[in-house]
């Protein structure tokens, strides 16, 4: 094949595959079998490999993702990503309508859409090709997730049709379809991996994965709803979405154009009742003024568009029978009651278990065995019990008695006066506490050692690991002999343990799992004492001098280090070479801004708002969130809010540009 012939064939295959993707993912009407599709992809892959000069990052083969790992870079949004004002009440929706009518001077058409519950992304297309995808971030800057976005098959890498602007942005919601979510979670549970709380978390977790080939294996989808811009590209919202659809974007067909609030309420009623039947989660509906001309006329407040609002659905509830209560023991020894229920459908998933929090909660709601209880889904993995249908109660039932002994090791439980939870005090001997500590220690935010819960369980059962220090004495020969381990996985585990010796001190301190010492407290303590040795020598006063450390934390730290068993374990960890020290944070850069109070507003060219704040801090200045008489300077980027501007003028406060501010420091 000559290079010209190869190029023609590559072109032909790419176009064909693009069409098949569209048929499959957007129209849901595939015209070829998966097998034929794979043959085409394979052929294209082979040709691209042989003729790299025709490589193109928007080729359908790129959907497979790459193995390269990298951190996300962040970029400024061209249009800040604002959120929508929201309400749970119909009166407030009518108030919204009245405000619109007042602003326009007439009734308007509304475009009703579903509020997709996923992760917002802003995609930029240049000459019809996907150029960049940013997450919402802080609204001003977002993370560049283009590589991951490219793996989502329903997102066009190359637009079809015509009439799209040379460069434009389009917003959509990346979602994890409900059915696939349930399937993935049950697989994760079988593999001993942590389940995702809900499809939204799964979508956002997936989008933030570093390895795009893993993202490619997850069935993410993206639904589009908004094309921001200054010029009037379209007359109406519904027309803009029609165009988006023609260009190849997935725009769900549930949207509806209406002329009155009655119809808006009908739309709400319908989807509140039928949301379970959708293949994805929604958390409400969005009402938008349809005319883009009128949208511009209404404009934005500092935070939201005035031309749109979201109506959020209340959490769904279900009624079910409580059959029994289990007690789980966590790593801190805290005992959590969990209810076993008759299976019931709730918000599209099957529910069998629900959280009961603690003894007080059970007493407060007077929850008894055999009761019919109301369950509700919050953001957590398992739903919670929010009430009892007392009228359905068996009159002979008796109040529930909390257990008195640990279900795992039979030690009498204790309860501190000011705490809600019961604890098993057998810290050293109670198996779930030991395993829990090891699992916490190896966690991603701690030592980041790559081992599943099932692996820890196995190492514990085989008595190879009885505390976290034992991890560092594991050797390859001992592991490779174990069930479920192969050469490669044993090697990976050893390497991952070895690599954890480089984890910086604040994370090591967090990993120790000292009660009340979370990620932030660990960081504060590490920065204040700079070494574990000095921290161990600190007394209550020394500890309480640290920002945000009170008596409760200080006492917990002292008692942890007083325990000889912990001292021995720490000595072992030290011998294995873990990081028990750190360098002090950089000193102040200067005192140039001492005594000066700054307010930062708007979007900047070279620095993020946080970076500017850090600069102010490092040079002795003070940051403040709002303008007052005490404000000395305002550092303003583009898009400074008009009300801030007026206030600054009124108080006669100098407004500095980014450059002017930077020149104060030089
Ligand atoms: S319109 C300028 N339409 O809700 C307003 N947003 O609170 C642009 N969302 O960040 C947003 N479905 O993540 C719009 N049909 C829809 C939506 C939607 C979900 C999300 C989106 C946005 C948030 C706003």
XYZ file of C-alpha atoms and ligand atoms in Angstrom:
690
model
C 0.000 0.000 0.000
C 1.418 3.406 -0.930
C 1.336 6.152 1.729
C -1.420 7.898 -0.273
C -3.532 4.781 -0.310
C -2.916 4.310 3.408
C -3.984 7.874 4.100
C -7.197 7.413 2.127
C -7.951 4.172 3.905
C -7.234 5.758 7.318
C -9.568 8.641 6.474
C -12.256 6.284 5.336
C -11.983 4.145 8.482
C -12.016 7.154 10.796
C -15.109 8.597 9.135
C -16.848 5.246 9.195
C -16.017 4.619 12.851
C -17.127 8.105 13.779
C -20.478 7.432 12.131
C -20.775 4.054 13.878
C -19.958 5.660 17.236
C -22.682 8.171 16.603
C -25.175 5.471 15.617
C -24.320 3.424 18.662
C -23.819 5.974 21.414
C -26.120 8.807 20.400
C -28.863 7.241 18.297
C -28.684 3.851 20.038
C -29.193 2.293 16.594
C -26.004 0.449 15.690
C -25.793 -0.646 12.084
C -22.870 -3.058 12.475
C -22.002 -5.751 15.005
C -19.435 -5.241 17.780
C -17.261 -7.727 15.965
C -17.261 -5.744 12.719
C -16.604 -2.584 14.719
C -13.586 -4.181 16.397
C -12.256 -5.307 13.015
C -12.397 -1.718 11.765
C -10.689 -0.378 14.883
C -7.957 -3.006 14.611
C -7.365 -2.239 10.972
C -7.153 1.481 11.700
C -4.803 0.870 14.615
C -2.490 -1.209 12.432
C -2.429 1.413 9.679
C -1.773 4.240 12.124
C 1.091 2.327 13.625
C 2.636 1.723 10.254
C 2.136 5.300 9.045
C 2.650 7.528 12.075
C 2.787 10.616 9.866
C -1.023 10.426 9.643
C -1.446 10.328 13.391
C -4.250 12.473 14.773
C -5.182 12.845 18.397
C -8.857 12.849 17.490
C -8.706 9.461 15.844
C -11.313 6.988 17.172
C -8.426 4.726 18.228
C -7.479 7.298 20.845
C -10.653 6.460 22.735
C -8.798 3.510 24.150
C -6.808 5.859 26.362
C -3.198 5.959 27.356
C -1.226 4.439 30.163
C 0.747 7.566 30.919
C 0.191 9.039 34.335
C 0.244 12.704 35.005
C -1.083 15.347 37.342
C -3.860 17.597 36.072
C -2.969 21.083 34.991
C -5.488 23.814 35.702
C -6.621 26.547 33.337
C -8.688 29.696 33.515
C -12.273 29.315 32.312
C -13.124 31.540 29.398
C -16.566 32.051 30.967
C -16.713 31.536 34.735
C -18.716 28.427 35.592
C -21.488 29.778 37.777
C -24.000 27.644 39.580
C -27.757 27.903 39.357
C -29.914 29.380 42.060
C -31.997 26.564 43.446
C -35.175 25.998 45.341
C -37.307 23.190 46.736
C -40.474 25.241 46.762
C -43.013 25.976 44.082
C -43.780 29.407 45.544
C -40.183 30.381 45.017
C -40.449 29.187 41.438
C -43.419 31.488 40.952
C -41.356 34.301 42.513
C -38.665 33.554 39.942
C -41.295 33.808 37.190
C -42.487 37.157 38.597
C -38.924 38.516 38.651
C -38.465 37.467 35.033
C -41.750 39.077 33.980
C -40.770 42.260 35.819
C -37.326 42.290 34.210
C -38.676 41.751 30.705
C -42.048 43.418 30.911
C -43.915 40.423 29.500
C -44.496 36.701 29.909
C -41.841 34.499 28.349
C -41.337 30.952 27.137
C -39.357 28.634 29.361
C -37.249 25.689 28.343
C -37.502 22.914 30.943
C -34.597 20.491 31.263
C -33.644 17.742 33.663
C -30.929 18.511 36.165
C -28.387 15.791 35.522
C -26.574 14.679 38.645
C -22.959 14.283 37.656
C -19.875 16.402 37.135
C -19.940 19.602 35.093
C -17.393 19.953 32.291
C -16.654 22.744 29.848
C -15.399 21.589 26.451
C -13.752 23.848 23.896
C -13.849 22.988 20.206
C -11.564 24.567 17.639
C -12.419 24.104 13.986
C -14.743 21.302 14.941
C -12.140 19.318 16.915
C -12.183 18.817 20.650
C -9.451 21.029 22.017
C -9.734 21.085 25.777
C -11.991 19.872 28.584
C -12.000 21.525 32.001
C -13.829 20.595 35.178
C -15.696 23.271 37.091
C -12.861 23.588 39.643
C -13.468 26.702 41.709
C -15.612 28.177 38.932
C -12.774 30.381 37.757
C -10.132 27.741 37.057
C -10.740 24.128 36.236
C -8.670 20.976 35.926
C -7.653 19.903 32.470
C -9.250 16.477 32.063
C -9.082 16.386 28.266
C -7.339 13.024 28.106
C -10.013 11.386 30.206
C -12.829 13.152 28.393
C -11.501 11.803 25.096
C -12.226 8.280 26.284
C -15.963 8.983 26.660
C -17.400 7.469 23.551
C -20.470 9.636 23.194
C -18.401 12.839 23.185
C -17.581 13.833 19.607
C -13.860 14.328 19.065
C -14.655 15.730 15.654
C -17.957 17.479 15.041
C -20.267 16.520 12.237
C -22.618 18.672 10.173
C -21.807 22.332 9.593
C -22.375 25.817 10.910
C -20.461 25.463 14.151
C -18.311 28.453 15.144
C -14.551 28.262 14.550
C -14.108 28.222 18.302
C -16.724 27.745 20.994
C -17.388 26.276 24.393
C -20.098 23.806 25.344
C -21.076 22.625 28.820
C -22.314 19.245 29.806
C -22.580 16.878 32.715
C -20.466 13.749 32.875
C -22.609 11.009 34.358
C -22.270 7.368 35.349
C -25.371 5.532 34.060
C -27.329 3.915 36.912
C -27.352 0.340 35.696
C -23.629 0.238 34.994
C -23.038 1.901 38.334
C -24.813 -0.879 40.193
C -22.891 -3.488 38.221
C -19.535 -1.839 38.879
C -20.216 -1.426 42.589
C -21.149 -5.040 43.091
C -17.994 -6.068 41.222
C -15.942 -3.784 43.430
C -17.447 -5.291 46.534
C -16.618 -8.790 45.323
C -13.028 -7.700 44.715
C -12.851 -6.169 48.166
C -12.564 -2.664 46.721
C -14.481 0.219 48.321
C -17.842 0.869 46.686
C -18.759 4.317 45.386
C -21.430 6.166 47.362
C -23.477 7.122 44.307
C -23.199 7.531 40.533
C -22.119 11.147 40.893
C -19.141 10.220 43.064
C -18.302 7.427 40.662
C -18.339 9.876 37.747
C -16.195 12.431 39.512
C -13.805 9.799 40.871
C -13.416 8.322 37.411
C -12.864 11.676 35.748
C -10.069 12.423 38.192
C -8.221 9.161 37.610
C -4.699 9.649 36.393
C -4.690 6.689 34.098
C -6.926 7.354 31.130
C -6.888 3.732 29.961
C -8.729 2.903 33.176
C -11.151 5.723 32.538
C -11.779 4.209 29.120
C -12.940 1.014 30.815
C -15.653 2.828 32.769
C -18.926 3.516 30.962
C -19.057 7.289 31.465
C -21.449 9.346 29.395
C -21.908 13.075 28.889
C -25.159 15.024 28.495
C -25.005 18.555 27.121
C -27.062 21.572 28.142
C -25.442 24.952 27.518
C -23.357 26.909 25.018
C -22.052 30.083 26.655
C -20.860 33.024 24.550
C -21.011 36.747 24.005
C -22.457 36.880 20.516
C -25.963 35.780 19.747
C -25.194 32.547 17.940
C -28.719 31.266 18.379
C -32.070 32.841 19.052
C -33.175 30.378 21.711
C -31.921 27.790 24.184
C -33.886 25.026 22.469
C -32.395 25.938 19.114
C -28.876 25.911 20.579
C -29.378 22.384 21.871
C -30.856 21.293 18.557
C -27.684 22.524 16.829
C -25.527 20.822 19.455
C -27.358 17.604 18.680
C -26.827 18.060 14.941
C -23.111 18.536 15.531
C -22.976 15.173 17.314
C -23.456 15.992 21.005
C -25.720 13.898 23.166
C -28.678 16.024 24.217
C -31.372 14.070 26.057
C -34.813 14.308 24.504
C -36.755 14.887 27.732
C -36.530 18.671 27.464
C -39.703 20.649 26.880
C -40.524 24.155 25.660
C -43.424 25.669 27.624
C -45.350 28.943 27.740
C -46.662 29.007 31.297
C -45.860 28.113 34.887
C -48.640 25.482 34.857
C -46.697 23.598 32.229
C -43.494 24.037 34.223
C -45.222 22.384 37.195
C -46.516 19.587 34.972
C -42.971 18.942 33.808
C -41.788 18.832 37.434
C -44.601 16.482 38.490
C -43.887 14.115 35.653
C -40.167 13.776 36.338
C -40.481 13.700 40.083
C -42.694 10.652 39.590
C -40.728 9.024 36.780
C -37.128 9.812 37.660
C -36.453 6.181 38.607
C -37.142 5.134 35.064
C -34.382 7.279 33.625
C -31.099 5.566 32.827
C -29.216 8.213 34.858
C -29.632 10.129 38.121
C -31.245 13.537 38.235
C -31.630 15.712 41.306
C -34.215 18.120 39.954
C -35.143 20.116 36.893
C -33.764 23.326 35.403
C -36.021 26.089 34.108
C -34.430 28.459 31.601
C -35.739 31.548 29.816
C -35.775 30.222 26.267
C -34.938 33.406 24.345
C -31.202 34.044 24.435
C -31.801 37.696 23.710
C -33.920 37.910 26.874
C -31.326 35.877 28.782
C -28.789 38.580 27.980
C -31.234 41.249 29.036
C -31.697 39.586 32.435
C -27.992 38.856 32.896
C -26.287 37.443 35.977
C -26.008 38.228 39.657
C -22.574 37.727 41.245
C -23.297 34.027 41.599
C -26.148 32.905 39.345
C -27.854 33.628 36.068
C -31.078 35.596 36.530
C -32.600 33.745 33.591
C -32.500 30.237 35.021
C -33.260 28.402 38.232
C -33.218 24.816 39.368
C -35.982 23.082 41.237
C -34.550 20.290 43.368
C -36.404 17.146 44.290
C -36.578 16.094 47.897
C -34.776 12.916 48.885
C -36.909 9.868 48.218
C -38.145 7.731 51.081
C -39.236 4.119 51.296
C -40.971 2.104 54.010
C -39.551 -1.255 55.030
C -39.506 -3.758 57.891
C -36.525 -3.824 60.223
C -35.660 -7.470 60.794
C -32.498 -7.318 62.852
C -29.624 -5.092 63.877
C -25.943 -5.910 63.296
C -23.061 -4.250 65.094
C -19.905 -3.359 63.211
C -16.620 -2.547 64.939
C -14.452 0.041 63.214
C -10.746 0.776 63.438
C -11.162 3.102 66.401
C -13.257 0.503 68.218
C -16.429 2.520 67.641
C -19.443 0.256 67.400
C -21.930 1.127 64.646
C -25.403 -0.385 64.541
C -26.639 -1.345 61.064
C -30.229 -2.339 60.318
C -31.147 -5.317 58.148
C -34.333 -4.556 56.282
C -36.779 -6.322 54.027
C -35.546 -5.635 50.530
C -37.088 -2.440 49.148
C -36.685 -0.237 46.052
C -35.393 3.247 46.781
C -34.385 5.816 44.180
C -33.764 3.130 41.612
C -31.654 0.802 43.767
C -32.428 -2.119 46.006
C -31.923 -1.412 49.693
C -31.373 -4.110 52.333
C -29.327 -2.320 54.952
C -29.518 1.076 56.606
C -27.404 2.997 59.074
C -28.668 3.543 62.613
C -25.758 5.769 63.717
C -25.668 5.123 67.488
C -27.579 4.195 70.635
C -28.932 7.742 71.120
C -30.344 7.834 67.634
C -32.083 4.497 68.163
C -33.506 5.713 71.473
C -34.518 9.085 70.046
C -36.524 7.540 67.227
C -37.524 4.642 69.506
C -36.605 2.152 66.811
C -37.488 -1.445 67.671
C -36.970 -4.808 66.030
C -39.886 -5.631 63.746
C -40.806 -1.949 63.228
C -41.681 -0.505 59.842
C -39.164 2.264 59.270
C -38.708 5.092 56.750
C -35.389 5.006 54.905
C -33.915 7.858 52.943
C -30.918 8.165 50.703
C -28.408 10.815 51.586
C -24.991 11.090 50.014
C -23.739 8.050 51.934
C -23.263 4.533 50.671
C -25.969 3.073 52.831
C -29.252 4.865 53.384
C -30.334 6.032 56.799
C -33.432 5.416 58.891
C -35.263 8.682 59.437
C -38.438 7.590 61.219
C -40.753 4.843 62.402
C -44.317 4.149 61.250
C -45.574 3.769 64.838
C -49.125 2.959 63.720
C -47.806 -0.259 62.198
C -45.930 -1.317 65.335
C -46.568 -4.657 67.009
C -48.068 -3.663 70.422
C -46.097 -6.378 72.183
C -42.707 -5.015 71.019
C -40.211 -3.705 73.577
C -37.631 -0.888 73.381
C -34.351 -1.879 71.870
C -31.443 -2.604 74.199
C -27.981 -1.710 72.929
C -25.366 -4.455 73.242
C -23.040 -4.453 76.236
C -20.151 -6.563 74.867
C -18.026 -6.370 71.730
C -19.509 -8.663 69.057
C -15.990 -9.482 67.831
C -13.940 -10.078 70.982
C -16.533 -10.040 73.749
C -14.854 -7.280 75.761
C -17.339 -5.110 77.740
C -18.080 -1.923 75.786
C -17.435 1.521 77.225
C -19.032 4.849 76.555
C -17.464 8.206 77.366
C -19.810 10.739 78.870
C -19.641 13.281 76.069
C -19.655 10.811 73.206
C -22.446 9.241 71.248
C -20.664 6.047 70.278
C -19.945 2.902 72.276
C -16.347 1.691 72.056
C -14.612 -1.627 72.404
C -11.569 -0.782 74.566
C -9.597 -3.854 73.476
C -7.446 -1.782 71.103
C -4.622 -4.286 70.804
C -6.556 -7.547 70.626
C -9.804 -6.864 68.762
C -9.383 -8.109 65.153
C -11.444 -5.502 63.244
C -9.599 -2.738 65.087
C -6.224 -4.171 64.158
C -7.221 -4.718 60.539
C -8.906 -1.317 60.424
C -5.709 0.377 61.569
C -3.690 -1.418 58.937
C -6.225 -0.505 56.248
C -6.145 3.121 57.329
C -2.341 3.079 57.377
C -2.054 1.822 53.801
C -4.843 4.132 52.513
C -4.369 6.432 49.569
C -4.109 9.593 51.675
C -1.759 7.850 54.077
C 1.025 5.474 52.997
C -0.619 4.672 49.667
C 0.295 0.985 49.706
C -1.473 -0.975 47.020
C -3.293 -3.792 48.805
C -6.985 -4.688 48.810
C -8.974 -5.259 51.976
C -8.989 -8.967 51.180
C -5.184 -8.984 51.042
C -4.900 -7.367 54.458
C -7.380 -9.889 55.771
C -5.289 -12.715 54.397
C -1.985 -11.353 55.738
C -3.608 -10.932 59.127
C -5.096 -14.446 59.125
C -1.769 -15.967 58.148
C -0.263 -14.000 61.039
C 2.247 -12.328 58.756
C 1.031 -8.845 59.651
C -0.174 -8.180 63.184
C 0.549 -4.468 63.187
C 1.605 -1.887 60.638
C 5.316 -2.288 61.339
C 5.083 -5.939 60.265
C 4.291 -4.781 56.721
C 7.887 -3.656 56.363
C 9.261 -7.062 57.347
C 7.279 -8.910 54.676
C 9.418 -10.630 52.129
C 8.676 -11.742 48.646
C 9.205 -15.459 49.334
C 6.644 -15.497 52.118
C 4.014 -13.667 50.084
C 4.375 -15.518 46.827
C 3.588 -18.771 48.618
C 0.190 -17.482 49.709
C -3.071 -18.310 47.945
C -4.214 -15.725 45.410
C -0.704 -14.372 45.000
C 1.358 -14.694 41.859
C 4.905 -13.554 41.169
C 3.718 -10.264 39.757
C 1.262 -9.377 42.516
C 3.737 -10.331 45.249
C 6.376 -8.186 43.588
C 3.928 -5.278 43.258
C 3.051 -5.430 46.925
C 6.696 -5.420 47.998
C 7.470 -2.515 45.678
C 4.491 -0.550 46.895
C 5.555 -1.042 50.524
C 9.083 0.002 49.667
C 7.846 3.131 47.862
C 5.806 4.138 50.919
C 9.047 4.839 52.776
C 9.229 8.080 50.796
C 5.809 9.326 51.932
C 6.326 12.690 53.693
C 6.078 13.049 57.454
C 2.617 14.704 57.719
C 1.033 11.748 55.930
C 2.976 9.234 58.027
C 1.652 10.956 61.130
C -1.903 10.795 59.787
C -1.340 7.129 58.883
C -0.557 6.201 62.503
C -4.274 6.603 63.155
C -4.047 8.518 66.424
C -7.573 9.231 67.568
C -8.818 12.704 66.541
C -5.701 13.271 64.417
C -7.160 13.583 60.933
C -5.417 14.735 57.790
C -5.499 18.453 58.658
C -4.537 18.069 62.303
C -1.641 15.792 61.315
C -0.407 18.444 58.935
C -0.639 21.150 61.584
C 1.208 19.038 64.145
C 3.884 18.008 61.659
C 4.506 21.598 60.613
C 4.654 22.776 64.216
C 7.048 20.102 65.533
C 8.853 19.067 62.336
C 9.780 15.633 63.681
C 8.094 12.748 65.423
C 10.761 12.831 68.096
C 9.878 16.393 69.077
C 6.183 15.668 68.884
C 6.631 12.718 71.260
C 8.417 14.969 73.738
C 5.682 17.623 73.681
C 3.468 18.115 76.721
C -0.163 19.228 76.803
C 0.770 22.930 76.803
C 3.149 22.581 73.854
C 0.452 20.810 71.902
C -2.304 23.240 72.746
C -0.183 26.109 71.515
C -0.557 24.783 67.994
C -3.290 26.404 65.941
C -6.579 24.449 66.164
C -5.299 21.885 68.675
C -7.467 21.700 71.774
C -7.445 19.638 74.916
C -9.205 16.655 73.410
C -6.665 16.201 70.605
C -3.705 17.016 72.857
C -4.736 14.376 75.373
C -5.250 11.797 72.685
C -1.771 12.464 71.252
C -0.144 12.224 74.680
C -1.879 8.981 75.542
C -1.012 7.458 72.176
C 2.704 8.097 72.652
C 2.619 7.011 76.279
C 1.534 3.529 75.267
C 4.629 1.332 75.257
C 3.224 -0.817 72.451
C 2.995 2.240 70.219
C 6.528 3.264 71.212
C 7.855 -0.122 70.146
C 5.969 -0.001 66.861
C 7.259 3.505 66.127
C 10.813 2.404 66.833
C 10.391 -0.421 64.333
C 8.945 1.922 61.712
C 11.845 4.294 62.245
C 14.312 1.441 61.713
C 12.547 0.599 58.469
C 13.279 4.121 57.243
C 9.897 5.898 57.237
C 9.927 9.693 57.051
C 9.671 10.969 60.615
C 10.962 14.454 59.883
C 10.360 17.339 57.531
C 11.885 20.640 56.473
C 10.314 23.821 57.885
C 7.950 25.721 55.586
C 9.587 28.570 53.632
C 9.992 31.660 55.733
C 8.102 34.803 54.919
C 9.322 36.266 51.651
C 9.223 39.843 52.887
C 7.386 42.249 55.160
C 6.486 44.589 52.329
C 2.750 44.331 52.869
C 2.741 44.357 56.635
C -0.322 46.056 58.127
C -2.114 46.115 54.764
C -5.439 44.439 54.167
C -6.338 43.154 50.682
C -9.454 41.952 48.906
C -9.001 39.882 45.743
C -11.752 39.959 43.138
C -12.203 38.696 39.576
C -10.144 36.522 37.262
C -6.431 37.001 36.701
C -4.046 36.387 33.846
C -0.992 34.921 35.536
C -1.994 33.809 39.004
C -4.966 32.053 40.510
C -6.783 33.767 43.322
C -5.269 31.324 45.807
C -1.784 32.042 44.523
C -2.310 35.784 44.927
C -3.612 35.231 48.442
C -0.539 33.166 49.274
C 1.688 35.964 47.965
C -0.075 38.478 50.198
C 0.321 36.141 53.119
C 4.001 35.440 52.489
C 4.759 39.151 52.279
C 3.126 39.998 55.584
C -0.258 41.258 54.308
C -3.728 40.235 55.352
C -6.424 38.711 53.139
C -10.040 39.593 53.619
C -13.129 38.264 51.847
C -15.181 41.441 51.802
C -14.617 45.128 51.279
C -14.874 47.370 54.318
C -13.429 50.579 55.670
C -10.467 48.519 56.846
C -9.578 47.396 53.315
C -6.406 49.075 52.028
C -6.345 47.702 48.485
C -8.452 45.724 46.093
C -6.647 43.581 43.567
C -9.024 43.259 40.643
C -8.860 41.020 37.615
C -11.369 40.879 34.830
C -15.020 40.265 35.770
C -14.879 42.033 39.100
C -18.450 42.119 40.444
C -20.246 45.466 39.874
C -21.394 45.723 43.491
C -17.814 45.287 44.725
C -16.702 47.924 42.275
C -19.294 50.403 43.507
C -18.403 49.756 47.136
C -14.713 50.299 46.428
C -15.513 53.595 44.698
C -17.698 54.699 47.555
C -15.047 53.955 50.180
C -12.327 55.402 47.998
C -10.232 52.249 48.101
C -7.515 51.997 45.449
C -8.110 49.227 42.891
C -4.921 47.573 41.679
C -4.440 45.499 38.557
C -2.487 42.252 38.779
C 0.676 44.007 37.477
C 0.325 46.922 39.845
C 0.016 44.519 42.736
C 3.046 42.501 41.633
C 5.088 45.659 41.307
C 4.392 46.385 44.991
C 6.370 43.239 45.771
C 9.335 43.780 43.512
S -27.385 25.205 33.057
C -25.151 29.384 33.605
N -28.652 22.923 32.751
O -26.137 22.191 37.613
C -25.889 28.149 34.002
N -27.010 23.045 34.472
O -26.043 24.540 39.562
C -25.372 26.901 33.403
N -26.684 20.935 35.662
O -22.873 23.378 37.138
C -25.963 25.672 33.968
N -28.159 19.763 34.555
O -23.365 20.964 36.623
C -27.718 23.603 33.457
N -29.840 20.981 32.314
C -28.904 21.629 33.017
C -28.169 21.012 34.050
C -27.229 21.757 34.756
C -27.267 19.728 35.525
C -25.669 21.236 36.701
C -24.393 21.794 36.148
C -24.205 23.133 36.774
C -25.098 23.053 37.973
C -25.621 24.434 38.257
